[in-house]
C-alpha atoms as a printed R data frame, in Angstrom:
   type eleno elety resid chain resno      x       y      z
1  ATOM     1    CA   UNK     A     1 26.998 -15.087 98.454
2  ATOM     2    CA   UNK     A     2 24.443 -11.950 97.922
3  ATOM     3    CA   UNK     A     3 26.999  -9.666 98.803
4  ATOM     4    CA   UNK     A     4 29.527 -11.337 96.338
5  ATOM     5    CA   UNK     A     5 27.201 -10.986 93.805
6  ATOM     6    CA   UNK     A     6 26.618  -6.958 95.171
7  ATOM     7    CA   UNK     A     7 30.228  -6.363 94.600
8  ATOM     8    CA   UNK     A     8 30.756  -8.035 91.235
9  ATOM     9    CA   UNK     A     9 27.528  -6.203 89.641
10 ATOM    10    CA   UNK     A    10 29.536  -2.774 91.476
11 ATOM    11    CA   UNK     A    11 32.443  -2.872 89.941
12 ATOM    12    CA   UNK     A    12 31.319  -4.067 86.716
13 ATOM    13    CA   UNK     A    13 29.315  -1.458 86.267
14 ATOM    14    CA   UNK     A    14 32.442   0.969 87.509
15 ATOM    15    CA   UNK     A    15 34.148  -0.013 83.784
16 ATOM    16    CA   UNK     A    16 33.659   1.862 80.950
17 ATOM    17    CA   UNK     A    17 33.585  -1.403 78.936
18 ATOM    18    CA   UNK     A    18 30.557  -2.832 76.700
19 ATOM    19    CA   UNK     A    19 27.847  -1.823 79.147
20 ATOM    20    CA   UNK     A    20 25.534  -3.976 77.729
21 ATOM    21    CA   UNK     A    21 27.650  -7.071 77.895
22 ATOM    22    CA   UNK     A    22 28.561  -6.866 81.075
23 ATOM    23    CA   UNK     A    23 25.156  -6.189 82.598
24 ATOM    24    CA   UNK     A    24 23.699  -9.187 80.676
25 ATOM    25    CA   UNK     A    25 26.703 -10.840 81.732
26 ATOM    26    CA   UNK     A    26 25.865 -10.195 85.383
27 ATOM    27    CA   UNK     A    27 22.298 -10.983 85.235
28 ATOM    28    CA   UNK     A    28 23.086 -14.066 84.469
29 ATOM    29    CA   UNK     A    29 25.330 -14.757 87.022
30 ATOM    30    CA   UNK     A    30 22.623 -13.858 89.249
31 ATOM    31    CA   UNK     A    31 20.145 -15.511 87.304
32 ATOM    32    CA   UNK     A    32 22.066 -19.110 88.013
33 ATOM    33    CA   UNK     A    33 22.720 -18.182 91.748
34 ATOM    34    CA   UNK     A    34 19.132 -17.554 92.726
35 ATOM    35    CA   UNK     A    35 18.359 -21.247 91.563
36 ATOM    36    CA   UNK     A    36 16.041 -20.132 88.127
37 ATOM    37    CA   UNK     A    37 18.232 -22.122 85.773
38 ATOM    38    CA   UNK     A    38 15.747 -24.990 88.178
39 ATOM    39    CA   UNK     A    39 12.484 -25.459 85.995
40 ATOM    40    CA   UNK     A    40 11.268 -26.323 89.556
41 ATOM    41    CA   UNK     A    41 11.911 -22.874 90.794
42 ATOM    42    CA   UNK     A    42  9.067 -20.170 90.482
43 ATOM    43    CA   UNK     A    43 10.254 -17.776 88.439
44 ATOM    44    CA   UNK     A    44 12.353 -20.332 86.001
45 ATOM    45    CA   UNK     A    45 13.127 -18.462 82.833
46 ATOM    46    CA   UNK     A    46 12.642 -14.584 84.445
47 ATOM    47    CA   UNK     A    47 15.086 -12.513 84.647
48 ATOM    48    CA   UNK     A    48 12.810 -10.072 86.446
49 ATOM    49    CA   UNK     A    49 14.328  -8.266 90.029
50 ATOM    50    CA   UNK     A    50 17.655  -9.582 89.434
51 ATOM    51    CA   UNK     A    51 19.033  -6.107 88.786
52 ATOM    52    CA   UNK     A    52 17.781  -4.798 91.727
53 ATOM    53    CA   UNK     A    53 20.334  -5.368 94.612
54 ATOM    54    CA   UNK     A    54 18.560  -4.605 97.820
């Protein structure tokens, strides 16, 4: 699922679209398939290292 995620952000970020849009766009995409949309989950409510795809 990671590297689904990989290759959406990729060619996202290939379009000369709203920039903007589509990175928030993507980070939340991310943000729901890491499991922080949880309140149980220990970084509920950051959206921090989700743009980094290592």
């Amino acid at each position: 699922m990671n590297n689904f995620f990989r290759t959406l952000a990729a060619l996202l970020n290939r379009q000369n679209h709203n920039s903007s849009v589509t990175s928030s766009l993507v980070l939340e995409r991310l943000y729901y398939a890491d499991g922080r949309h949880n309140s149980s989950h220990p970084q509920h409510g950051c959206f921090e290292g989700l743009s980094l795809l290592t």
